[in-house]
Amino acid sequence: MDLGVVLQCTPPASRVVELARQAETHGFSHVWTFDSHLLWQEPYVIYSQILSATRKVVVGPMVTNPATRDWTVTASTLATLNDMFGNRTICGIGRGDSAVRTLGGKPTTLATLRDSIEVIRELGNGRSARIGDTVVRLPWASASRLPVWVAGYGPKALDLTGAVADGFILQLADPDITAWTIAQVRAAAERAGRDPGAVQICVAAPAYVTDGSAAALAHAREQCRWFGGMVGNHVADIVARYGTGGAVPAALTDYIAGRHGYDYNQHGRAGNTHADFVPDAIVDRFCLLGTPDDHVARLRELEQLGVNQFAVYLQHDAKSATLEAYGEAVLPRIAHPVTATERAR
């Protein structure tokens, strides 16, 4: 299993670059960032500096969207970085959340998302793409390689992911929900005539390493409770569309019953006051908290479900300590594949 890290582009940008450098030093393979240009600084500028300061890590947004970014510009930017630094970019994309809602907009339709995936991937891989009646191409990008991974939760978004995406991003680490979403994506891939195993699976969630004490666990929960509030924004849209009658697992939908609005000025921030409705049980299920042994056990469980990468959301008060703890006590223990005996357990 690969390990990635998800950063916010909070000023100063030099701190973001330094965390990315630390992540590579500790063995992380991917550095992702949020993409909300009003809330934080411009990620694509920062990617250039991260790539310059590192040797191997792959960088990209988790996630961009088809509304605030012109599709051809997204492809051109990432292909340019590939030309400058080798093929070390990836494009995570979804319908849009904080980037569009802070502008008073709404997430795009799945049809628009599908069209954007096609254009970005074709151009980012040196091929031609059709936009309306016009066929376009980046004539200088023939050597560029750009995988496009899609984030989603609802049944139709999972169907789209399985049908067209190179990878699937699930932004929570609950094993039951992970198993359900992976099954949906793989079934959709098979219906589309694709190899289900070729779709890469990434689970992304906050991780906080503790010493095992009750006080440390309570602190970790408070530092990561914001994540349940962020996921709740997407879940609220799903409930509005599908209800709570069984199309989506109750484990995903029931906890937002006490949700009352959301302040995007606190988006992705520890201490978010609009995440008070999130109970401890959801924090424990959606995030990775506890000792290194606890983290390894959950990661092994996710790996056995088919997860190829776990990406650590690093929005709390122990950023460098988490990277170090993972590099020293977690990553070396999951670097080897799951054995047949472990898989059978």
Short mmCIF file of C-alpha atoms in Angstrom, two decimals, residues 1-4 27-30 149 200 299 303 307-311 331 334:
data_model
loop_
_atom_site.label_atom_id
_atom_site.label_comp_id
_atom_site.label_asym_id
_atom_site.label_seq_id
_atom_site.Cartn_x
_atom_site.Cartn_y
_atom_site.Cartn_z
CA MET A 1 0.00 0.00 0.00
CA ASP A 2 1.23 3.49 -0.89
CA LEU A 3 0.96 6.34 1.60
CA GLY A 4 0.07 9.86 0.59
CA GLY A 27 8.60 7.50 2.60
CA PHE A 28 5.30 8.97 1.41
CA SER A 29 4.66 8.52 -2.31
CA HIS A 30 2.04 11.21 -3.00
CA TRP A 149 -8.89 9.83 -10.09
CA GLN A 200 -6.81 2.25 -8.23
CA LEU A 299 -4.40 0.06 7.25
CA GLU A 303 -5.51 -3.06 2.23
CA VAL A 307 -7.16 -0.13 -1.05
CA ASN A 308 -3.97 0.78 -2.93
CA GLN A 309 -3.20 4.07 -1.18
CA PHE A 310 -4.02 5.68 2.14
CA ALA A 311 -3.68 9.47 2.10
CA LEU A 331 5.14 2.77 6.92
CA ILE A 334 2.93 -1.89 5.65
#
